[in-house]
Amino acid sequence: MKRLIIIIVIALAFSVFYTIGDIPGDQIQSEDPYAAPDSRLSLLAILPLTGDDVMLGSAQQYSIRRGMIQSQDHPITLHFADSQGDPEIAVNILLDQMERGIIQGLIVSGREVSEAIIPYAEEYGIPMAIIAAPIPPQEDEGKRYIIRFTPPIETEISTLEPFLADYTDIAVLYPDTEEGMELATLMQDLSKGRNVRMVEYNQTDEDFSALIRPLQAMPPEIYIIDGVVKVNALISAIKSRGANPVILVSERSSIVLRIESPHLAEGVFVLTPSMSQSHPLFSEDLMMQFKSPISSIAEAFDAANTLSSRISSCNGEAECVVGWYWNREYEGALGNVCFDEERRATYRFEIVQIRNRETESVKAITAPPMSVYILIDSGSKEDWFIDEVKRGIDPALSVINSPATITLPLAMSSGIPSLFDAQVTVLYDREPPDKATVIGKVTITPDGRTTISADGTEPQISIGIDNEAYITRCFTIPDIRKQTGGGNKTISILSNGAYEETIEIVRTTANSFGYTIGTDLTYQDEHGIRDAISTIMMSNPDAPLFVSAGTPHEASLIIMESREAGYAPDAIFTIGDAWRSDSFIRNTGLFSEGIMAATIYRRESVSESQTIRDVNSRMVRQTGREVNDISARAFTGIMMIAEAAERGGDTDPFAVSTALQQSRMTTEYGALYDGSTYVAQIRSGVYRIVQ
């Protein structure tokens, strides 16, 4: 009896495998995975199972398997073929199949592939369900066997219209592709009574700052971004320098955002089909697993479900199959779906907003929740410095605005609780918009200094480098005291003229310690650097060097020129943030070994404090860089102002200022350092405190 049961189970399993699978039955030659015997019904799915859209194709394959309906009286053999996204390959697959057997139905993914196969489906009378291919409706007029599960582009635009009723200034960013240009043409319909700015972008570009800069000068009320490939880079450029605009993207773009750049996705609005949430196919995990829109997965499911059902019911008769879709309404994975006379599907769309990596349905596209502003005065127009500052500010904002498992103030909340969960936004080097609520200002400059205040006026609290303390310390450490004997103690100075106040401190301090200044040179350009180093080598080659640089490039050039010329002073003391930047350390490598700089952040604290270790890990995840002196100052400035606003319980400058004056330089108040200025030396590629 037991053996009989086993035999029956094996027979049933073989029967199922024979009926639905990638490998055809016994009557089909094994080397041909597509053909089907004339005596059986056959459904062929042509999907991009390799190439750029492999994840979409894999998701569709999964959904088609889930959606297939089998009838005992009229079983269907299901086959999958890989189009590789190539129309010619797809056509050859179809023609090869037609030579070997009759096909009762097709499911085809992708616009170009579908367009190539439509003429053959019409010629041979094969019901063809098209998925993931929005095409203008006029292209389907007069077609007898085409069934579209992807709504026309016009459908999405007309759905969007009510959500944009309150917007009069719109920027539409579209790619330089055929589909992008079609969308741009259709979006012109939104221009009635509005200012609609159409901005084309090149999908091969990597940096969009120049493209976005004119829009930042006169920001639109809402950005609508089409395309997937560059959505991260575009939003990053839009949000640069603290902008926090209203942004709307497509469902597929939102998947890329949420997976690759969740910090950029926060608050972004998404136009997406309103699908049946109770359907067993619906799953956020499934969407993330395949990195594909759930609507594309649902389209494939509904196409397989309805087409296989009709093929079985109609015993493969084509007119009967396509006739079912004429003016048909049904409930499926896509929700309530309505087909028109041309068998084009329409279904309801909705707007969702990305919040904490999840999506939630909204009734309107509105500005982000109430925001309070912190102004950033960088004192610099150099991109390198802004980038370094942002590496500290962006993680601070993520800690404040989203719940985080880290022992810092405001980390467990979303926004500032005492200010009604207001989100913190920063503005770089510009005035806040009208009626904006400003809770503080961080002044962080490339000379190492940083101050925080409630509104930019007194009292300002210094949380940056004390250059006078640094210079004094430089004259007391062992490296500079190597000069002994009867000769005069001398130093050399090489500067770019940008930090004259600090250079003057060097001159004064040198005199107080009994040093003379052997050479004191100012360079203007690269040739000036080379000439200055030659002069120092001839007149004062061994004396400690105090040197400033305005950019990491200048700093790198000074080091490389010195090493190439064989110039090796007893010690090199640097002035300015360029020497503390990640780009300088990466560019010079071992050549910068031994140079010294001021720092307020101790790298050693990562091993001493769990909180600082957690912040460092977060910064690495978000920016790809560890905490350094510049990012530590920026992070601390933002955190301390936000924490003071929370304690003050008010946006009034006096309340915030009073709370700031009561703050301490500890992690409990958001600080990553104790406020002391140290001398650090590059050892093995990182700055370490000189004991």
XYZ file of C-alpha atoms in Angstrom:
691
model
C 0.000 0.000 0.000
C 2.803 2.399 0.926
C 4.588 1.683 -2.364
C 1.371 2.321 -4.296
C 0.971 5.748 -2.648
C 4.553 6.678 -3.550
C 3.981 5.696 -7.181
C 0.814 7.795 -7.359
C 2.576 10.854 -5.884
C 5.441 10.560 -8.369
C 2.999 10.211 -11.242
C 1.101 13.336 -10.157
C 4.308 15.336 -9.765
C 5.439 14.323 -13.231
C 2.052 15.271 -14.640
C 2.246 18.770 -13.137
C 5.824 19.257 -14.344
C 4.754 18.160 -17.822
C 1.805 20.554 -17.855
C 3.452 23.742 -16.550
C 7.176 24.235 -16.892
C 10.096 25.586 -18.822
C 10.790 22.197 -20.399
C 8.197 20.813 -22.844
C 6.719 17.320 -22.829
C 7.953 14.105 -24.429
C 6.663 14.927 -27.919
C 8.902 18.030 -28.110
C 12.552 17.740 -28.939
C 14.666 18.500 -25.900
C 16.843 20.988 -27.724
C 13.815 23.191 -28.443
C 12.432 24.660 -25.238
C 9.646 26.634 -26.920
C 7.705 24.313 -29.198
C 4.482 22.605 -28.092
C 2.578 19.678 -29.573
C -0.407 20.530 -31.730
C -2.672 18.456 -29.515
C -2.072 20.671 -26.484
C -2.757 24.328 -25.678
C 0.340 26.490 -25.391
C 1.138 29.839 -23.786
C 4.503 31.494 -24.459
C 5.899 34.272 -22.240
C 8.711 36.317 -23.816
C 10.488 38.190 -21.018
C 13.864 39.891 -20.413
C 15.419 37.096 -18.337
C 18.958 38.405 -18.868
C 20.387 41.849 -19.569
C 19.561 45.218 -18.014
C 15.986 44.283 -17.086
C 16.727 40.843 -15.657
C 15.213 41.693 -12.262
C 11.967 42.826 -13.889
C 11.882 39.715 -16.059
C 12.495 37.468 -13.067
C 9.677 39.169 -11.157
C 7.333 38.741 -14.119
C 8.298 35.083 -14.492
C 7.497 34.490 -10.822
C 4.143 36.266 -11.149
C 3.141 34.431 -14.326
C 3.772 31.116 -12.619
C 1.624 32.265 -9.695
C -1.142 33.539 -11.964
C -1.560 30.523 -14.278
C -4.911 28.735 -14.133
C -5.030 25.109 -15.267
C -8.068 23.180 -16.391
C -8.178 19.391 -16.263
C -10.101 19.339 -19.550
C -7.857 21.793 -21.378
C -4.390 21.962 -19.741
C -1.952 24.576 -20.950
C 1.766 24.185 -21.478
C 3.557 27.316 -20.267
C 6.960 28.216 -21.672
C 9.333 31.083 -20.983
C 11.714 32.596 -23.517
C 14.456 35.150 -22.935
C 14.172 38.180 -25.206
C 17.264 39.775 -23.628
C 15.356 43.007 -24.269
C 16.180 42.633 -27.976
C 13.250 42.894 -30.454
C 15.030 40.840 -33.129
C 15.692 37.973 -30.727
C 12.076 38.070 -29.598
C 10.749 37.875 -33.178
C 13.041 34.937 -33.966
C 11.768 33.126 -30.861
C 8.169 33.579 -32.011
C 8.808 32.521 -35.610
C 10.741 29.461 -34.498
C 7.866 28.487 -32.226
C 5.301 28.991 -34.979
C 7.189 26.561 -37.212
C 7.003 23.868 -34.545
C 3.484 24.246 -33.228
C 0.431 26.392 -32.658
C 0.516 29.064 -29.943
C -2.774 29.971 -28.296
C -1.449 32.943 -26.368
C 1.493 35.292 -25.849
C 2.644 37.368 -22.881
C 5.273 39.872 -23.965
C 7.196 42.331 -21.778
C 8.741 45.602 -22.854
C 7.859 48.336 -25.286
C 10.325 47.737 -28.135
C 9.929 43.969 -27.998
C 6.137 44.281 -28.022
C 6.155 46.667 -30.979
C 8.253 44.173 -32.955
C 5.954 41.214 -32.220
C 2.564 42.939 -32.657
C 2.511 42.566 -36.488
C 3.112 38.807 -36.213
C 0.500 38.366 -33.505
C -1.987 40.157 -35.738
C -0.977 38.162 -38.824
C -1.214 34.752 -37.128
C -4.186 35.643 -34.947
C -2.482 35.043 -31.586
C -3.967 36.741 -28.490
C -1.096 38.806 -27.130
C -1.027 40.287 -23.619
C 1.458 43.163 -23.343
C 2.974 44.069 -19.962
C 5.445 46.735 -18.790
C 4.999 48.691 -22.012
C 3.070 51.978 -21.879
C 2.348 53.105 -25.443
C 0.165 55.968 -26.703
C -3.316 54.572 -27.440
C -3.526 55.614 -31.072
C -0.957 52.945 -31.932
C -3.480 50.216 -31.076
C -6.352 51.399 -33.259
C -7.644 48.599 -35.466
C -5.658 45.843 -33.732
C -7.699 42.649 -33.187
C -5.550 40.482 -30.936
C -3.652 42.933 -28.735
C -4.441 43.130 -24.997
C -2.676 45.844 -23.030
C -2.231 45.585 -19.273
C -0.075 48.719 -19.029
C -2.191 51.880 -19.259
C -1.236 54.513 -21.840
C 0.983 57.351 -20.674
C -1.967 59.748 -20.983
C -3.801 57.783 -18.306
C -1.108 58.460 -15.726
C -0.911 62.137 -16.667
C -4.675 62.623 -16.481
C -4.640 60.874 -13.091
C -1.956 63.264 -11.922
C -3.888 66.398 -12.913
C -6.100 66.683 -9.776
C -3.094 66.271 -7.484
C -1.403 69.259 -9.145
C -4.417 71.568 -8.924
C -2.752 73.845 -6.357
C 0.598 74.076 -8.137
C 1.340 76.857 -10.610
C 5.105 76.424 -11.078
C 6.211 72.924 -12.103
C 9.559 71.580 -13.322
C 9.484 68.367 -15.369
C 12.815 66.560 -15.720
C 12.807 63.929 -18.464
C 15.529 61.777 -20.080
C 16.731 62.201 -23.646
C 15.038 58.967 -24.742
C 12.083 58.313 -27.024
C 9.797 57.589 -24.087
C 11.106 60.618 -22.186
C 10.405 62.940 -25.085
C 6.919 61.484 -25.537
C 6.210 62.159 -21.891
C 7.513 65.714 -22.230
C 5.146 66.338 -25.137
C 2.178 65.029 -23.190
C 3.158 66.938 -20.038
C 2.727 70.183 -21.956
C -1.003 69.646 -21.417
C -0.381 70.585 -17.779
C 0.770 74.057 -18.803
C -2.699 75.582 -18.936
C -2.585 78.386 -16.396
C 0.764 77.155 -15.088
C 4.438 77.738 -15.582
C 5.738 74.303 -16.627
C 9.501 74.171 -17.122
C 10.579 71.232 -19.298
C 14.177 70.182 -18.577
C 15.819 67.431 -20.626
C 18.752 65.544 -19.126
C 21.341 63.195 -20.591
C 21.291 59.698 -19.071
C 25.040 59.327 -19.602
C 25.868 62.314 -17.384
C 27.129 61.748 -13.843
C 26.920 65.273 -12.400
C 23.693 67.280 -12.704
C 24.640 70.277 -10.570
C 24.936 72.577 -13.603
C 21.570 71.385 -14.917
C 19.805 71.963 -11.596
C 21.505 75.228 -10.605
C 19.155 77.506 -12.643
C 16.171 75.769 -11.037
C 17.636 76.334 -7.580
C 17.946 80.049 -8.319
C 14.162 80.207 -8.882
C 12.857 76.965 -7.355
C 9.638 75.474 -8.738
C 6.864 74.435 -6.383
C 7.259 70.795 -7.416
C 9.719 68.676 -9.376
C 8.349 65.816 -11.495
C 11.144 63.417 -12.451
C 10.806 60.820 -15.202
C 13.292 58.019 -15.769
C 15.005 55.489 -13.538
C 18.707 55.375 -14.306
C 19.676 58.803 -12.920
C 16.915 59.486 -10.406
C 19.330 59.264 -7.446
C 21.798 61.720 -8.958
C 19.051 64.150 -9.956
C 17.448 64.216 -6.515
C 20.856 64.544 -4.887
C 21.540 67.608 -7.029
C 18.092 69.047 -6.306
C 18.522 68.576 -2.559
C 22.063 69.921 -2.493
C 22.803 72.913 -0.275
C 19.879 72.114 1.939
C 16.962 72.262 -0.499
C 13.936 70.220 0.574
C 11.465 70.537 -2.309
C 8.352 68.620 -3.280
C 9.416 65.801 -5.612
C 7.255 63.326 -7.532
C 8.666 60.212 -9.220
C 7.352 57.062 -10.877
C 6.855 53.803 -9.044
C 9.870 52.174 -10.663
C 12.098 55.153 -9.817
C 10.972 54.935 -6.209
C 12.241 51.353 -5.937
C 15.724 52.457 -7.001
C 15.588 55.314 -4.500
C 14.436 53.223 -1.563
C 17.023 50.507 -2.159
C 20.069 52.542 -3.188
C 19.539 55.950 -1.537
C 16.989 55.768 1.283
C 18.148 59.116 2.693
C 17.255 60.790 -0.615
C 13.918 58.957 -0.835
C 12.552 60.374 2.416
C 9.503 62.554 1.733
C 9.423 61.867 -2.023
C 5.969 61.365 -3.556
C 5.259 58.451 -5.888
C 2.571 57.981 -8.522
C 1.586 54.316 -8.327
C -1.352 52.078 -9.245
C -3.809 51.571 -6.405
C -3.593 47.800 -6.154
C -5.557 45.303 -4.136
C -3.782 45.323 -0.771
C -5.551 42.107 0.238
C -4.394 40.171 -2.816
C -2.012 37.327 -1.864
C 0.500 38.508 -4.459
C 0.868 41.948 -2.895
C 4.055 42.202 -0.845
C 6.595 44.939 -0.164
C 9.170 42.206 0.433
C 8.484 40.789 -3.028
C 8.967 44.212 -4.574
C 12.305 44.702 -2.807
C 13.424 41.149 -3.579
C 13.032 41.673 -7.319
C 13.804 45.417 -7.223
C 10.742 45.869 -9.420
C 7.487 47.825 -9.061
C 4.685 45.818 -7.518
C 2.442 47.028 -10.362
C 4.670 45.282 -12.921
C 4.489 42.119 -10.837
C 0.708 42.461 -10.598
C 0.393 43.100 -14.351
C 2.196 39.860 -15.109
C 0.001 37.967 -12.637
C -3.252 39.328 -14.092
C -2.101 38.738 -17.667
C -1.310 35.082 -16.949
C -4.420 34.611 -14.830
C -6.949 35.984 -17.312
C -5.244 34.746 -20.483
C -4.759 31.173 -19.271
C -8.345 31.094 -18.001
C -9.722 32.263 -21.365
C -7.497 29.929 -23.394
C -8.776 26.980 -21.368
C -12.425 28.097 -21.487
C -12.279 28.840 -25.208
C -10.157 25.748 -25.989
C -7.633 28.064 -27.621
C -10.049 29.744 -30.074
C -8.498 33.215 -30.573
C -11.659 35.259 -31.223
C -13.244 33.812 -28.103
C -10.152 34.628 -26.027
C -9.793 38.285 -27.069
C -13.561 38.815 -27.048
C -13.621 38.366 -23.281
C -11.511 41.514 -22.822
C -13.834 43.778 -24.831
C -15.249 46.393 -22.426
C -14.534 43.997 -19.556
C -14.287 44.920 -15.885
C -12.809 42.551 -13.297
C -11.049 42.423 -9.930
C -7.456 41.245 -9.962
C -4.058 41.844 -8.437
C -4.172 45.314 -10.015
C -7.424 46.023 -8.193
C -10.424 47.046 -10.253
C -9.395 46.780 -13.917
C -11.453 48.043 -16.855
C -10.724 47.222 -20.503
C -12.073 49.450 -23.284
C -13.122 48.571 -26.845
C -9.466 48.337 -27.879
C -8.715 45.971 -24.959
C -6.618 48.572 -23.144
C -6.597 48.286 -19.367
C -7.144 51.176 -17.029
C -7.066 51.126 -13.256
C -6.947 53.609 -10.435
C -3.730 55.396 -9.496
C -2.864 56.986 -6.196
C -0.122 59.078 -4.625
C 2.000 57.609 -1.865
C 4.815 59.214 0.095
C 8.030 57.549 1.215
C 8.443 57.818 4.976
C 11.115 55.865 6.855
C 11.670 53.564 3.838
C 7.981 52.630 3.733
C 5.169 54.113 1.649
C 1.938 55.550 2.919
C -1.034 56.710 0.871
C -1.746 60.442 0.889
C -4.731 62.430 -0.311
C -2.709 65.320 -1.669
C 0.804 66.242 -2.729
C 1.795 68.724 -0.073
C 4.999 70.283 1.139
C 6.953 68.247 3.695
C 5.842 68.395 7.318
C 6.610 71.599 9.173
C 10.302 72.292 8.874
C 12.611 74.359 11.021
C 15.802 75.654 9.510
C 19.422 75.710 10.578
C 21.543 78.056 8.489
C 25.028 76.989 7.446
C 27.525 79.781 6.820
C 30.544 78.090 5.283
C 32.478 81.189 4.363
C 33.496 79.309 1.239
C 32.285 78.765 -2.289
C 34.580 75.770 -2.711
C 32.680 72.563 -3.502
C 35.242 70.412 -1.707
C 34.580 72.155 1.594
C 30.795 72.021 1.226
C 31.093 68.284 0.490
C 33.152 67.731 3.640
C 30.654 69.701 5.715
C 27.701 67.797 4.247
C 29.304 64.493 5.260
C 28.747 65.575 8.836
C 25.410 67.321 8.405
C 23.525 64.637 6.459
C 24.025 61.928 9.137
C 23.072 64.444 11.838
C 19.825 65.195 10.021
C 19.058 61.492 9.627
C 19.556 61.001 13.386
C 17.237 63.915 14.182
C 14.538 63.405 11.555
C 14.224 59.619 11.648
C 14.264 57.216 14.604
C 17.731 55.755 15.184
C 19.137 53.249 17.663
C 21.930 55.466 18.886
C 22.425 57.142 22.271
C 22.207 60.738 21.084
C 19.565 63.352 21.853
C 16.542 63.216 19.497
C 17.702 59.890 18.029
C 14.659 57.932 19.183
C 12.150 60.460 17.804
C 11.235 61.684 14.351
C 11.985 65.386 14.265
C 12.036 67.633 17.327
C 9.285 66.424 19.709
C 8.832 69.700 21.604
C 8.346 71.514 18.281
C 5.537 69.188 17.166
C 7.946 66.766 15.495
C 9.232 69.491 13.201
C 11.750 68.215 10.692
C 15.136 69.931 10.640
C 16.338 71.304 7.313
C 19.598 73.079 6.550
C 20.323 75.902 4.132
C 23.854 76.447 2.880
C 25.134 79.985 2.418
C 21.790 81.565 1.600
C 18.936 83.352 3.266
C 15.911 81.357 4.419
C 12.641 81.597 2.489
C 9.955 84.011 3.581
C 8.186 83.044 6.812
C 10.713 80.259 7.440
C 11.349 79.297 11.057
C 15.080 79.471 11.846
C 16.278 77.849 15.075
C 20.015 78.366 14.715
C 23.094 79.040 12.683
C 26.334 77.104 12.283
C 29.279 79.128 11.048
C 31.932 76.665 9.906
C 34.875 77.956 7.921
C 37.911 76.365 6.198
C 40.302 77.850 8.770
C 39.028 75.321 11.338
C 36.787 77.613 13.319
C 33.147 76.792 14.067
C 30.533 78.681 16.072
C 26.884 78.033 16.845
C 24.162 80.467 17.802
C 20.401 80.837 17.840
C 20.138 83.378 15.047
C 23.663 84.263 14.003
C 24.028 87.091 16.507
C 25.682 87.167 19.912
C 26.285 85.175 21.940
C 28.068 82.781 19.584
C 29.487 79.637 21.130
C 32.795 78.409 19.749
C 32.943 74.665 19.103
C 35.814 74.681 16.601
C 39.582 74.757 16.559
C 41.449 77.295 18.686
C 44.208 78.245 16.260
C 46.169 80.165 18.889
C 46.225 77.129 21.191
C 47.288 74.965 18.259
C 50.162 77.208 17.209
C 51.383 77.484 20.814
C 51.337 73.702 21.133
C 53.326 73.370 17.896
C 56.251 75.243 19.466
C 56.330 72.948 22.496
C 56.263 69.457 20.977
C 59.544 67.531 20.595
C 59.704 67.623 16.773
C 60.233 71.367 16.624
C 62.846 71.361 19.409
C 65.356 69.294 17.454
C 67.313 72.417 16.599
C 70.138 72.708 19.125
C 73.638 74.075 19.247
C 74.873 77.533 18.720
C 72.783 78.473 15.712
C 69.611 80.500 15.824
C 66.315 78.675 16.065
C 64.395 79.360 12.865
C 61.186 78.423 11.137
C 59.847 78.814 7.602
C 56.408 80.079 6.627
C 54.665 79.332 3.323
C 51.132 80.637 2.867
C 48.552 81.374 0.201
C 47.457 84.601 1.873
C 44.023 83.227 2.826
C 44.630 82.667 6.542
C 46.665 85.753 7.369
C 45.209 85.994 10.871
C 46.524 82.534 11.768
C 49.843 83.189 10.008
C 50.242 86.328 12.113
C 49.713 84.169 15.227
C 52.590 81.986 13.991
C 54.874 85.026 13.657
C 53.977 86.357 17.104
C 54.271 82.991 18.815
C 57.597 82.232 17.120
C 59.013 85.475 18.466
C 57.769 84.710 21.988
C 59.524 81.322 21.901
C 62.774 82.840 20.659
C 62.528 81.736 17.046
C 63.423 83.789 14.022
C 61.607 83.441 10.706
C 64.179 82.412 8.121
C 61.800 82.531 5.165
C 58.276 83.932 4.956
C 56.798 83.409 1.501
C 53.371 83.754 -0.089
C 52.468 81.840 -3.242
C 49.801 82.755 -5.786
C 49.634 79.715 -8.075
C 51.240 76.343 -8.832
C 54.411 77.914 -10.212
C 54.637 80.016 -7.076
C 54.547 76.864 -4.941
C 57.426 75.323 -6.848
C 59.512 78.508 -6.685
C 58.802 78.981 -2.966
C 59.922 75.448 -2.114
C 63.150 75.983 -4.068
C 63.790 79.207 -2.147
C 63.176 77.569 1.245
C 65.479 74.662 0.362
C 68.316 77.039 -0.439
C 67.937 79.308 2.593
C 66.314 77.304 5.398
C 66.044 73.604 4.408
C 65.866 71.952 7.843
C 63.742 74.417 9.770
C 60.172 73.434 10.720
C 57.661 74.626 8.144
C 54.321 76.299 8.890
C 52.222 76.057 5.725
C 48.681 76.964 4.700
C 46.661 75.877 1.672
C 43.298 76.967 0.357
C 42.238 73.684 -1.269
C 43.132 69.976 -1.043
C 44.645 70.307 -4.510
C 47.007 73.057 -3.343
C 47.899 71.053 -0.244
C 48.594 67.937 -2.320
C 50.740 69.937 -4.736
C 52.842 71.367 -1.897
C 53.519 67.893 -0.496
C 54.246 66.291 -3.867
C 56.522 69.139 -4.981
C 58.382 68.971 -1.647
C 58.907 65.207 -1.886
C 59.990 65.432 -5.502
C 62.502 68.168 -4.682
C 63.829 66.235 -1.698
C 62.659 68.896 0.744
C 62.213 67.297 4.191
C 62.047 69.845 7.043
C 62.191 68.763 10.677
C 58.427 69.171 10.958
C 55.510 70.352 8.819
C 52.698 72.141 10.663
C 49.665 72.753 8.488
C 47.039 75.487 8.649
C 43.526 75.195 7.229
C 40.936 72.469 6.665
C 42.347 71.499 3.257
C 44.979 69.412 5.060
C 42.311 67.681 7.150
C 40.121 66.757 4.174
C 39.667 63.176 3.032
C 40.533 64.118 -0.539
C 43.964 65.428 0.503
C 44.807 62.277 2.476
C 43.625 60.017 -0.351
C 45.518 61.992 -3.011
C 48.867 62.076 -1.200
C 48.908 58.655 0.447
C 52.224 57.843 2.090
C 53.757 61.109 0.883
C 51.818 63.005 3.582
C 53.093 60.746 6.368
C 54.274 62.725 9.381
C 52.671 66.090 8.661
C 50.806 67.712 11.553
C 47.528 69.578 11.824
C 45.171 70.998 14.404
C 42.168 68.883 15.316
C 39.327 69.091 17.760
C 38.097 65.571 17.031
C 40.099 62.651 18.394
C 39.964 59.577 16.186
C 40.900 57.561 19.266
C 37.483 58.340 20.779
C 35.879 55.774 18.443
C 37.357 53.025 20.599
C 36.489 54.857 23.832
C 32.822 55.753 23.293
C 30.037 53.510 22.006
C 28.048 56.563 20.916
C 30.882 57.968 18.829
C 31.523 54.496 17.434
C 27.861 54.311 16.375
C 28.036 57.760 14.773
C 31.184 56.765 12.907
C 29.482 53.606 11.601
C 26.444 55.596 10.492
C 28.630 58.124 8.713
C 30.491 55.360 6.903
C 27.191 53.827 5.774
C 25.763 57.141 4.575
C 28.812 58.848 3.108
C 31.450 56.155 2.656
C 33.862 58.094 4.924
C 34.758 57.955 8.601
C 34.312 60.956 10.876
C 37.049 63.534 10.475
C 37.588 66.939 12.043
C 35.414 68.829 9.535
C 32.474 66.417 9.563
C 32.676 66.163 13.371
C 32.334 69.933 13.729
C 29.412 70.025 11.292
C 27.653 67.081 12.957
C 28.145 68.556 16.424
C 26.881 71.996 15.390
C 23.621 70.628 13.986
C 23.008 68.253 16.888
C 23.671 70.855 19.586
C 21.329 73.433 18.031
C 18.538 70.866 17.545
C 19.013 69.568 21.093
C 18.880 73.120 22.462
C 15.668 73.798 20.528
C 14.186 70.618 22.019
C 15.105 71.700 25.565
C 13.993 75.264 24.911
C 10.644 73.987 23.642
C 10.285 77.030 21.414
C 11.655 78.430 18.166
C 12.156 81.835 19.755
C 15.858 82.811 19.451
C 16.071 83.741 23.118
C 14.792 80.293 24.210
C 17.229 78.484 21.912
C 20.137 80.752 22.864
C 19.499 80.246 26.586
C 19.478 76.480 26.124
C 22.664 76.614 24.024
C 24.523 78.460 26.747
C 23.604 75.680 29.163
C 24.892 72.975 26.816
C 28.036 70.983 27.475
C 30.527 69.487 25.059
C 29.413 65.895 25.652
C 27.473 63.310 23.667
C 24.448 63.955 25.902
C 24.166 67.323 24.171
C 25.133 66.026 20.727
C 28.882 66.775 20.747
C 31.454 64.327 19.352
C 34.383 65.943 21.199
C 35.167 67.801 24.407
C 36.140 71.159 22.855
C 39.912 70.918 23.368
C 42.284 71.600 20.475
C 44.961 68.972 19.802
C 47.906 68.492 17.468
C 47.471 65.428 15.276
C 49.975 63.727 12.992
C 49.338 61.522 9.965
C 50.447 58.000 10.748
C 49.622 55.149 8.398
C 47.207 57.350 6.484
C 45.154 58.703 9.417
C 45.521 61.575 11.867
C 46.465 60.478 15.378
C 46.890 62.683 18.430
C 50.459 63.731 19.233
C 51.075 62.923 22.918
